[in-house]
Amino acid sequence: MTAFEEFGIIPELSEAISSLNWTLPTAVQSEAIPAILGGADALIAAETGSGKTGAFCLPIAQIVWERRKSPESLTSSDSSESQHAHLLNREDRDASLQIDKSGLNCDARVGKEWHGARGKAGIHGGGAYYYEVTITRDGLCRVGWATMAGSLKIGTDFESFGYGGTGKKSYGKKFDDYGKSFTTNDVLGCFLDLDNLKIWWSKNGEQFPMAYSIDRKFKSPATCLFPAVLCQNSGLAVNFGSAPFKYPPTDGGRTVGVAATPAGNLKWWSAEEKQSVDSTTPLCIILEPTRELVQQTFQNIQTFAGVLNEPKIRCVTLAAGENMNQILRTLETGCDIIVGTPSRIVDLIQTGKLATKSLQFIVIDEVDQFLADKNGGARQIDTLFRALPLVAQDGTRRQVIACSATLHNYEVARFADRHMTFPQWIDLKGTDCVSSDVHHVVCHVDASEDKQWIRAKYAPIHLEDDHVHDGDQIRAGTNDRDTISLGTKILKGIYVVKAIQALHMDKAIIFCRTKQQCDHMEHFLRQNNFTAACLHGDRSAEERQSSLEGFKKGEMRFLVCTDVVARGLDVQGVPFVINVTLPDDKSMYVHRIGRVGRAERMGLSISLVSTNEEKVWYHKCRTRGVGCQNTKDIGKGGCTIWFDEKKMLGEIEEHLGATISTVDSDFAVPIDEFDGKVIYGEKRSGGANFATHVLSLASSASQLADLETKMQLEYLRNNRHVFMAFNAL
Ligand SMILES: Nc1ncnc2c1ncn2[C@@H]1O[C@H](COP(=O)(O)OP(=O)(O)OP(=O)(O)O)[C@@H](O)[C@H]1O
C-alpha cells in the first residue's frame, strides 16, 4: 500500500504518483485528499509550493473516474438507471450515522446525539413524490425533507421539515403535535407535492392531513428538497421506490405522483429532465487566473487522469488564445474535466456551447485573486455560480473547492458563505505565511547616497527608465525628488546585475512593476550578455509559452515578468527571485517569493527597496497605459503616483508578523542567520549536513551515556538490601 492509498487514493493512481517521484503526501495533501474524497466543500490554505495543486487534482481525477465508471452517471433509457440516485448519500451525512452498502439502511448507535443524512436525489420542478421509511431499531428518529443549505438535524431550521417518533412535526425549531407516535416496524410515508406546495406524512398507510404549506422557492433546483432522515440510537430502512412500497400512495384510488412506473413506484425525475442526463458534459471545472496556470494544472490532472482507463477521462483546456473551433469540436464529442480561465468558460456557458447540467465539482485556484479583482474577476465568478446548478442532473450535490496561499480575507469568507456548503477549512498555518524553504531579504536602494547611477545614465548600457520623468527637470548631483526618483530606477538595474554576479545566479525570476519595465529589463540583461526571456500580458500566447519553456529548459537564465506569473507558477529548482520593486499588494509579495522554495528545495528572494519615494505609472486611463504619456500625478488627472516603497515594506512585514533581514549592496547574504549551510535550488540538508550534525553531537551523546551508567549503578547500590530480601523469598 502506498502512503497515498492510506488517505483514500486508489491503487490505479500509484503509477502516476510514482512517475512524479512523490513518495509521501505533503501535509496539505494529507488533509485535503480525504476531505475532498469524503464529499466536503474545502477551503485549502497552505504556503506556496506545498502541493495544493496535487491536493485537489488527485482526488478529483479519482472521483470523476469513479463516477463515470459507475452506472449512475451513464446515459440510459432504462428506468432502473435513475434508481441509483435514490440512495442515502454517504458523502452528505453526520459521521456517526452508518449507511450500509445498499445505501438504503442507516443506523446511529450513539446515545443522546442526533445523526442525519440526506438522500442523493434532490427534487425540483413539479409533481408529487413519496418515499417510505421502516423503523428497524427503536430509538429516536425523524424523517422528512431538507434543502442542501438545511441542517441534517431536520426541522431545526427554515430549510428542512421533519416528523418524529414522538408524534411531532417540526420546522424552524418549532415542534407541534402531528399524526401519531411510531416505533419499530412501523412504516412511515413521506409526501412532497411540488404542484400544490405541501408536505405531509403517513403511518402504516394512514395518511395524516397536510403538515406544512411550503414556499415556492423549494421548486427551484438551487433550493430544492432532498429526502432526509435523522436518528438517535435507532435504525431506519428507506425505500425510494427501487422496491415495491408497502403502502403505495393513493389519492382517491390514483397513485400519487406525476410519473408513476408500471410497478406503481414513483420516479424522481420527470421524463424531460431524465433525457438530458448524459456522459458528454463535464463533471468538473477548474478555474485558473492565467493561461500558464491553466496549462500547468491541466498537465497535473492529465498525469493522474491519463493512467485511468475504462472509461478514459477526457480533459480539456479553455483559455484565451486557443483554437476555438477545435475546442468546440472536443466539447461536442464530450469531456469530463475542464481547466480554464473564467472569461472563456463564462462566455461558452452563456452562448450555450458548454452545458453544465452534469457538473459536480468547481475548483477555484487562487480564489482570492479573482475576488479581489473588482472589475472582471469577481463579477465573472458571480456570473459563473449563477449559471451553474447546485445539484447535478443525477442529484449529486455540487462540491466547491477553493485554494490559495493567501486565503485569509473578508472576500473569501463572504464567497464561502454564499457559494459553499459547510466548507471544511484546510488551513495548516493560520495566516498567510512564507515557507521555511524560502529565505527572503531586502536590499535598500538609496540613489541620494549611491551616485553610481549618474555615470551609468550617460553610459551606453544602462536600464532604460519608464519615462515618467521625461517632462521633469533632472539635475544630476542634486537630491531633488524627481532626480532621485529617476536615479533609483537606474540604480536598481545596477543592483540587479550586482546581485546576479555576487550570488552566481544561473537562474532567477525577476519581477518588475510594469510590462514596459519588464521589456527594458529583458533588454538590459541581454546587453549584459545574460540570456533572458520576458513574460507579461502584452506578449502573445506563443511568445509567453516559448519564454516559459525556454526558462524551464534552462535555455534562458532569467525570466522577467509582471505579477502575471507571481502566483502558482511551478518551475522546478529555481533558486532565486529578485523583486525590482515591491508589489502594490502585500499578499502578492507572498506569492512572488513563493516561486522559489518549492518541493522542499531552498530558495532566496531579494527585494530592492528604495529608501526614497519613486514616481511610477499608475494607469487609470481608458487604454490602461497603451500609448499613455500622461505623467501628471493621479490627483491632477494624470497616471502616475509617488510610490513609498519603505512604507509598503512596513505593511508587508506587519502582514507577515516578521521583520525581513537586510543585506548591503554587496549581496553577502547572511546564510548563517537562517539555518546554516544551504544551497539555493537544492534540497535542504544533504548527507554532509547530517554528518556534521552527528559529529557535533557525538561528545554530548557520550557524556549522556556515562551519566546514565552512573545513575543505574547508583540505583542498584542504594537498593541492594531490597534486592537481597527479594531473592531470599
Ligand atoms: N507529495 C509530493 N511529494 C513531492 N513533491 C510534491 C508533492 N506534491 C507536490 N509536489 C511538488 O511540489 C511543487 C509545488 O506544488 P504545487 O505547484 O502544487 O504548489 P502550490 O501549493 O500549489 O503552490 P502555489 O501556492 O505557489 O500555487 C511541484 O513541483 C510539485 O510537483
Short mmCIF file of C-alpha atoms in Angstrom, two decimals, residues 205-557:
data_model
loop_
_atom_site.label_atom_id
_atom_site.label_comp_id
_atom_site.label_asym_id
_atom_site.label_seq_id
_atom_site.Cartn_x
_atom_site.Cartn_y
_atom_site.Cartn_z
CA GLY A 205 -50.72 3.61 5.19
CA GLU A 206 -52.83 6.04 7.24
CA GLN A 207 -52.31 9.48 5.74
CA PHE A 208 -52.36 12.47 8.07
CA PRO A 209 -53.51 15.93 6.98
CA MET A 210 -51.18 18.44 5.38
CA ALA A 211 -48.40 19.29 7.82
CA TYR A 212 -46.82 22.26 6.02
CA SER A 213 -47.66 24.55 3.17
CA ILE A 214 -44.24 25.29 1.65
CA ASP A 215 -42.65 28.21 -0.16
CA ARG A 216 -42.31 28.25 -3.98
CA LYS A 217 -38.54 28.50 -3.64
CA PHE A 218 -38.44 24.76 -2.96
CA LYS A 219 -39.40 24.15 -6.59
CA SER A 220 -36.15 25.69 -7.80
CA PRO A 221 -33.07 23.48 -8.50
CA ALA A 222 -30.93 25.80 -6.38
CA THR A 223 -33.06 25.41 -3.24
CA CYS A 224 -34.73 22.07 -3.83
CA LEU A 225 -35.60 19.49 -1.17
CA PHE A 226 -33.85 16.17 -0.62
CA PRO A 227 -35.26 13.27 1.40
CA ALA A 228 -33.65 13.39 4.84
CA VAL A 229 -33.55 11.15 7.89
CA LEU A 230 -32.26 11.67 11.42
CA CYS A 231 -31.51 9.04 14.08
CA GLN A 232 -30.59 8.98 17.74
CA ASN A 233 -29.64 5.46 18.78
CA SER A 234 -32.03 4.00 16.22
CA GLY A 235 -32.09 2.36 12.79
CA LEU A 236 -34.09 3.01 9.62
CA ALA A 237 -34.61 1.38 6.22
CA VAL A 238 -35.58 3.73 3.41
CA ASN A 239 -37.27 2.83 0.16
CA PHE A 240 -37.08 5.44 -2.56
CA GLY A 241 -39.05 3.27 -4.94
CA SER A 242 -36.47 0.70 -6.00
CA ALA A 243 -38.59 -1.96 -4.22
CA PRO A 244 -42.39 -2.05 -4.15
CA PHE A 245 -43.77 0.24 -1.48
CA LYS A 246 -45.58 -1.42 1.46
CA TYR A 247 -48.27 1.24 1.31
CA PRO A 248 -48.28 2.58 -2.26
CA PRO A 249 -49.64 6.08 -2.00
CA THR A 250 -53.11 6.58 -3.37
CA ASP A 251 -55.21 9.63 -3.80
CA GLY A 252 -58.85 8.68 -4.35
CA GLY A 253 -57.66 5.44 -5.94
CA ARG A 254 -54.95 7.16 -8.06
CA THR A 255 -51.28 6.71 -7.49
CA VAL A 256 -49.90 9.99 -6.27
CA GLY A 257 -47.16 11.40 -8.45
CA VAL A 258 -46.63 12.59 -11.95
CA ALA A 259 -44.53 9.75 -13.18
CA ALA A 260 -45.70 6.50 -11.72
CA THR A 261 -43.85 3.45 -13.05
CA PRO A 262 -45.81 0.38 -14.13
CA ALA A 263 -44.86 -1.19 -10.82
CA GLY A 264 -46.65 1.62 -9.04
CA ASN A 265 -43.38 3.05 -7.71
CA LEU A 266 -42.57 6.69 -8.12
CA LYS A 267 -39.74 8.07 -10.15
CA TRP A 268 -37.75 11.08 -9.14
CA TRP A 269 -37.18 12.74 -12.42
CA SER A 270 -39.61 13.96 -14.98
CA ALA A 271 -39.16 12.44 -18.43
CA GLU A 272 -37.81 15.67 -19.86
CA GLU A 273 -35.09 16.02 -17.24
CA LYS A 274 -34.05 12.41 -17.48
CA GLN A 275 -33.45 12.59 -21.21
CA SER A 276 -30.86 15.28 -20.70
CA VAL A 277 -28.66 13.28 -18.33
CA ASP A 278 -25.58 12.38 -20.33
CA SER A 279 -21.96 11.49 -20.07
CA THR A 280 -20.68 14.06 -22.55
CA THR A 281 -20.97 17.19 -20.42
CA PRO A 282 -18.22 17.92 -17.88
CA LEU A 283 -18.30 16.80 -14.28
CA CYS A 284 -15.64 19.25 -13.16
CA ILE A 285 -14.50 22.77 -13.94
CA ILE A 286 -11.17 24.04 -12.61
CA LEU A 287 -10.66 27.81 -12.80
CA GLU A 288 -7.19 29.32 -13.06
CA PRO A 289 -6.29 33.01 -13.38
CA THR A 290 -3.80 32.75 -16.25
CA ARG A 291 -3.06 30.73 -19.35
CA GLU A 292 0.18 29.50 -17.81
CA LEU A 293 -1.64 28.11 -14.78
CA VAL A 294 -4.32 26.57 -16.97
CA GLN A 295 -1.60 24.64 -18.79
CA GLN A 296 0.25 23.71 -15.60
CA THR A 297 -2.86 22.40 -13.82
CA PHE A 298 -4.02 20.66 -16.97
CA GLN A 299 -0.70 18.78 -17.13
CA ASN A 300 -1.07 17.88 -13.47
CA ILE A 301 -4.56 16.48 -13.85
CA GLN A 302 -3.63 14.75 -17.09
CA THR A 303 -0.81 12.96 -15.29
CA PHE A 304 -3.35 11.40 -12.95
CA ALA A 305 -6.33 11.04 -15.27
CA GLY A 306 -4.08 9.67 -18.00
CA VAL A 307 -3.42 6.40 -16.16
CA LEU A 308 -7.10 5.66 -15.58
CA ASN A 309 -8.84 3.50 -18.15
CA GLU A 310 -12.32 2.28 -18.94
CA PRO A 311 -13.52 4.88 -19.14
CA LYS A 312 -10.76 7.26 -20.22
CA ILE A 313 -11.06 10.65 -18.55
CA ARG A 314 -11.23 13.44 -21.07
CA CYS A 315 -9.62 16.74 -20.00
CA VAL A 316 -9.81 19.98 -21.98
CA THR A 317 -8.22 23.42 -21.56
CA LEU A 318 -10.22 26.57 -22.18
CA ALA A 319 -8.21 29.78 -22.23
CA ALA A 320 -7.84 32.78 -24.49
CA GLY A 321 -5.51 32.25 -27.42
CA GLU A 322 -6.63 28.67 -28.07
CA ASN A 323 -8.22 27.38 -31.23
CA MET A 324 -11.95 27.84 -30.63
CA ASN A 325 -13.14 25.56 -33.42
CA GLN A 326 -11.06 22.72 -32.10
CA ILE A 327 -12.36 23.32 -28.56
CA LEU A 328 -15.96 23.29 -29.74
CA ARG A 329 -15.40 20.03 -31.60
CA THR A 330 -13.91 18.49 -28.44
CA LEU A 331 -16.81 19.71 -26.32
CA GLU A 332 -19.25 18.14 -28.75
CA THR A 333 -17.58 14.75 -28.52
CA GLY A 334 -17.61 15.03 -24.73
CA CYS A 335 -15.30 15.94 -21.88
CA ASP A 336 -15.07 15.21 -18.18
CA ILE A 337 -12.79 17.89 -16.75
CA ILE A 338 -12.30 21.45 -17.99
CA VAL A 339 -9.38 23.57 -16.88
CA GLY A 340 -9.77 27.18 -17.94
CA THR A 341 -9.94 30.87 -17.26
CA PRO A 342 -13.33 32.23 -16.11
CA SER A 343 -13.85 34.62 -19.03
CA ARG A 344 -13.68 31.85 -21.62
CA ILE A 345 -15.82 29.48 -19.59
CA VAL A 346 -18.50 32.09 -18.81
CA ASP A 347 -18.58 33.02 -22.48
CA LEU A 348 -19.17 29.43 -23.60
CA ILE A 349 -21.82 28.80 -20.95
CA GLN A 350 -23.69 31.99 -21.79
CA THR A 351 -23.68 31.22 -25.50
CA GLY A 352 -24.99 27.73 -24.79
CA LYS A 353 -21.89 25.98 -26.13
CA LEU A 354 -20.94 24.48 -22.79
CA ALA A 355 -23.61 22.52 -20.93
CA THR A 356 -23.26 22.38 -17.15
CA LYS A 357 -26.11 20.10 -16.13
CA SER A 358 -23.79 17.27 -15.04
CA LEU A 359 -21.37 19.49 -13.18
CA GLN A 360 -20.40 18.14 -9.77
CA PHE A 361 -17.16 20.00 -8.94
CA ILE A 362 -15.89 23.51 -9.21
CA VAL A 363 -12.33 24.22 -8.19
CA ILE A 364 -11.21 27.83 -7.95
CA ASP A 365 -7.48 28.03 -7.67
CA GLU A 366 -6.06 31.35 -6.43
CA VAL A 367 -9.60 32.30 -5.47
CA ASP A 368 -8.58 35.46 -3.59
CA GLN A 369 -7.11 36.90 -6.77
CA PHE A 370 -10.41 36.54 -8.63
CA LEU A 371 -12.36 38.02 -5.74
CA ALA A 372 -10.00 40.98 -5.33
CA ASP A 373 -10.44 41.89 -8.99
CA LYS A 374 -13.49 44.10 -8.60
CA ASN A 375 -13.75 44.85 -12.31
CA GLY A 376 -13.53 41.50 -14.00
CA GLY A 377 -12.73 38.51 -11.83
CA ALA A 378 -15.28 38.86 -9.03
CA ARG A 379 -18.08 39.56 -11.48
CA GLN A 380 -17.17 36.56 -13.62
CA ILE A 381 -17.14 34.24 -10.61
CA ASP A 382 -20.59 35.51 -9.62
CA THR A 383 -21.93 35.07 -13.15
CA LEU A 384 -20.47 31.59 -13.27
CA PHE A 385 -22.02 30.48 -9.99
CA ARG A 386 -25.39 31.86 -11.07
CA ALA A 387 -25.17 29.75 -14.22
CA LEU A 388 -24.12 26.53 -12.52
CA PRO A 389 -26.59 24.08 -10.99
CA LEU A 390 -26.48 23.46 -7.25
CA VAL A 391 -27.44 19.87 -7.86
CA ALA A 392 -26.22 17.92 -10.87
CA GLN A 393 -28.56 16.01 -13.15
CA ASP A 394 -28.08 12.77 -11.25
CA GLY A 395 -28.93 14.51 -7.98
CA THR A 396 -25.33 14.84 -6.78
CA ARG A 397 -24.64 17.99 -4.83
CA ARG A 398 -22.14 20.42 -6.37
CA GLN A 399 -18.82 20.32 -4.50
CA VAL A 400 -16.80 23.53 -4.34
CA ILE A 401 -13.07 23.66 -3.64
CA ALA A 402 -11.17 26.92 -3.31
CA CYS A 403 -7.48 27.34 -2.65
CA SER A 404 -4.65 29.80 -2.33
CA ALA A 405 -1.61 30.55 -0.22
CA THR A 406 -3.36 33.78 0.80
CA LEU A 407 -6.90 32.83 1.66
CA HIS A 408 -7.44 34.83 4.80
CA ASN A 409 -9.57 37.77 3.87
CA TYR A 410 -13.10 39.04 4.08
CA GLU A 411 -13.94 38.46 0.39
CA VAL A 412 -13.03 34.78 0.63
CA ALA A 413 -15.12 34.35 3.78
CA ARG A 414 -18.05 36.05 2.04
CA PHE A 415 -17.59 33.89 -1.04
CA ALA A 416 -17.59 30.75 1.13
CA ASP A 417 -20.81 31.89 2.82
CA ARG A 418 -22.54 32.46 -0.48
CA HIS A 419 -21.36 29.55 -2.56
CA MET A 420 -20.10 26.76 -0.34
CA THR A 421 -21.91 24.30 1.93
CA PHE A 422 -20.36 23.92 5.39
CA PRO A 423 -16.86 24.23 3.92
CA GLN A 424 -14.02 22.49 5.67
CA TRP A 425 -11.03 24.77 6.27
CA ILE A 426 -7.78 23.01 5.47
CA ASP A 427 -5.59 25.61 6.96
CA LEU A 428 -2.21 24.48 8.12
CA LYS A 429 -0.63 27.66 9.38
CA GLY A 430 -3.48 30.05 10.14
CA THR A 431 -2.49 33.19 8.25
CA ASP A 432 -0.60 33.98 5.06
CA CYS A 433 2.90 32.77 5.69
CA VAL A 434 6.18 32.14 3.97
CA SER A 435 7.51 28.62 3.59
CA SER A 436 10.55 27.88 5.73
CA ASP A 437 12.28 26.84 2.49
CA VAL A 438 12.15 30.44 1.28
CA HIS A 439 14.75 32.88 2.61
CA HIS A 440 13.90 36.46 1.83
CA VAL A 441 15.95 39.59 2.27
CA VAL A 442 15.73 43.26 1.40
CA CYS A 443 18.43 45.46 -0.10
CA HIS A 444 17.81 49.17 0.37
CA VAL A 445 18.50 51.31 -2.68
CA ASP A 446 19.35 54.92 -1.91
CA ALA A 447 20.01 56.98 -5.01
CA SER A 448 20.78 60.08 -2.92
CA GLU A 449 23.72 58.24 -1.32
CA ASP A 450 24.88 55.87 -4.04
CA LYS A 451 25.52 58.09 -7.04
CA GLN A 452 26.77 55.35 -9.39
CA TRP A 453 23.58 55.85 -11.36
CA ILE A 454 24.77 59.24 -12.68
CA ARG A 455 27.69 57.71 -14.58
CA ALA A 456 25.52 54.81 -15.70
CA LYS A 457 22.86 57.15 -17.07
CA TYR A 458 25.32 58.58 -19.57
CA ALA A 459 26.99 55.23 -20.36
CA PRO A 460 25.81 53.24 -23.39
CA ILE A 461 24.47 50.35 -21.28
CA HIS A 462 22.01 51.13 -18.54
CA LEU A 463 18.50 50.15 -17.54
CA GLU A 464 16.13 52.30 -19.56
CA ASP A 465 13.76 54.09 -17.22
CA ASP A 466 9.97 54.16 -17.54
CA HIS A 467 9.89 57.73 -18.87
CA VAL A 468 7.69 59.13 -16.11
CA HIS A 469 10.30 61.85 -15.67
CA ASP A 470 10.53 62.84 -19.32
CA GLY A 471 8.86 66.17 -18.61
CA ASP A 472 10.77 66.83 -15.39
CA GLN A 473 13.93 68.84 -14.79
CA ILE A 474 16.63 66.32 -13.87
CA ARG A 475 19.69 67.83 -12.20
CA ALA A 476 22.20 65.08 -11.57
CA GLY A 477 24.17 65.84 -8.43
CA THR A 478 21.20 67.31 -6.63
CA ASN A 479 18.89 65.48 -4.30
CA ASP A 480 15.66 66.85 -5.60
CA ARG A 481 12.71 64.49 -5.66
CA ASP A 482 12.41 63.85 -9.42
CA THR A 483 16.15 63.45 -9.85
CA ILE A 484 16.43 60.88 -7.05
CA SER A 485 13.37 59.04 -8.33
CA LEU A 486 14.96 58.72 -11.78
CA GLY A 487 18.26 57.74 -10.15
CA THR A 488 16.50 54.97 -8.21
CA LYS A 489 15.27 53.38 -11.43
CA ILE A 490 18.75 53.31 -12.98
CA LEU A 491 20.46 52.26 -9.74
CA LYS A 492 18.11 49.30 -9.41
CA GLY A 493 19.37 48.00 -12.77
CA ILE A 494 22.94 48.21 -11.47
CA TYR A 495 21.94 46.34 -8.29
CA VAL A 496 20.21 43.58 -10.25
CA VAL A 497 23.43 42.85 -12.12
CA LYS A 498 25.43 43.06 -8.88
CA ALA A 499 23.11 40.56 -7.18
CA ILE A 500 23.34 38.17 -10.12
CA GLN A 501 27.13 38.30 -10.02
CA ALA A 502 27.56 38.23 -6.24
CA LEU A 503 25.31 35.20 -5.77
CA HIS A 504 26.40 33.49 -9.00
CA MET A 505 22.79 33.23 -10.07
CA ASP A 506 22.41 30.95 -13.03
CA LYS A 507 18.63 31.02 -12.85
CA ALA A 508 16.21 33.56 -11.42
CA ILE A 509 12.74 35.00 -11.80
CA ILE A 510 12.84 38.80 -11.87
CA PHE A 511 9.65 40.71 -11.06
CA CYS A 512 9.12 44.24 -12.38
CA ARG A 513 6.24 46.60 -11.79
CA THR A 514 5.07 47.22 -15.36
CA LYS A 515 5.15 45.48 -18.72
CA GLN A 516 7.29 48.30 -20.07
CA GLN A 517 9.83 47.86 -17.26
CA CYS A 518 9.94 44.13 -18.00
CA ASP A 519 10.78 44.86 -21.63
CA HIS A 520 13.51 47.27 -20.54
CA MET A 521 14.92 44.79 -18.01
CA GLU A 522 14.99 41.97 -20.57
CA HIS A 523 16.87 44.21 -22.99
CA PHE A 524 19.27 45.38 -20.26
CA LEU A 525 20.08 41.82 -19.17
CA ARG A 526 20.76 40.84 -22.76
CA GLN A 527 23.05 43.86 -23.12
CA ASN A 528 24.94 42.45 -20.14
CA ASN A 529 25.29 39.14 -22.00
CA PHE A 530 22.76 37.23 -19.96
CA THR A 531 20.08 35.12 -21.60
CA ALA A 532 16.66 36.40 -20.60
CA ALA A 533 13.05 35.93 -21.60
CA CYS A 534 10.05 38.05 -20.81
CA LEU A 535 6.53 37.12 -19.80
CA HIS A 536 3.69 39.61 -19.46
CA GLY A 537 0.19 40.33 -20.68
CA ASP A 538 1.22 42.19 -23.84
CA ARG A 539 3.21 39.27 -25.20
CA SER A 540 1.38 36.82 -27.48
CA ALA A 541 0.28 33.40 -26.22
CA GLU A 542 3.00 31.70 -28.31
CA GLU A 543 5.68 34.08 -27.09
CA ARG A 544 4.67 33.56 -23.45
CA GLN A 545 4.71 29.83 -23.89
CA SER A 546 8.08 29.80 -25.59
CA SER A 547 9.58 32.14 -22.93
CA LEU A 548 8.36 29.87 -20.16
CA GLU A 549 9.55 26.73 -21.88
CA GLY A 550 12.92 28.32 -22.65
CA PHE A 551 13.31 29.19 -18.99
CA LYS A 552 12.16 25.77 -17.78
CA LYS A 553 14.60 24.00 -20.10
CA GLY A 554 17.42 26.26 -18.91
CA GLU A 555 17.90 27.88 -22.32
CA MET A 556 17.19 31.23 -20.64
CA ARG A 557 18.79 32.10 -17.32
#
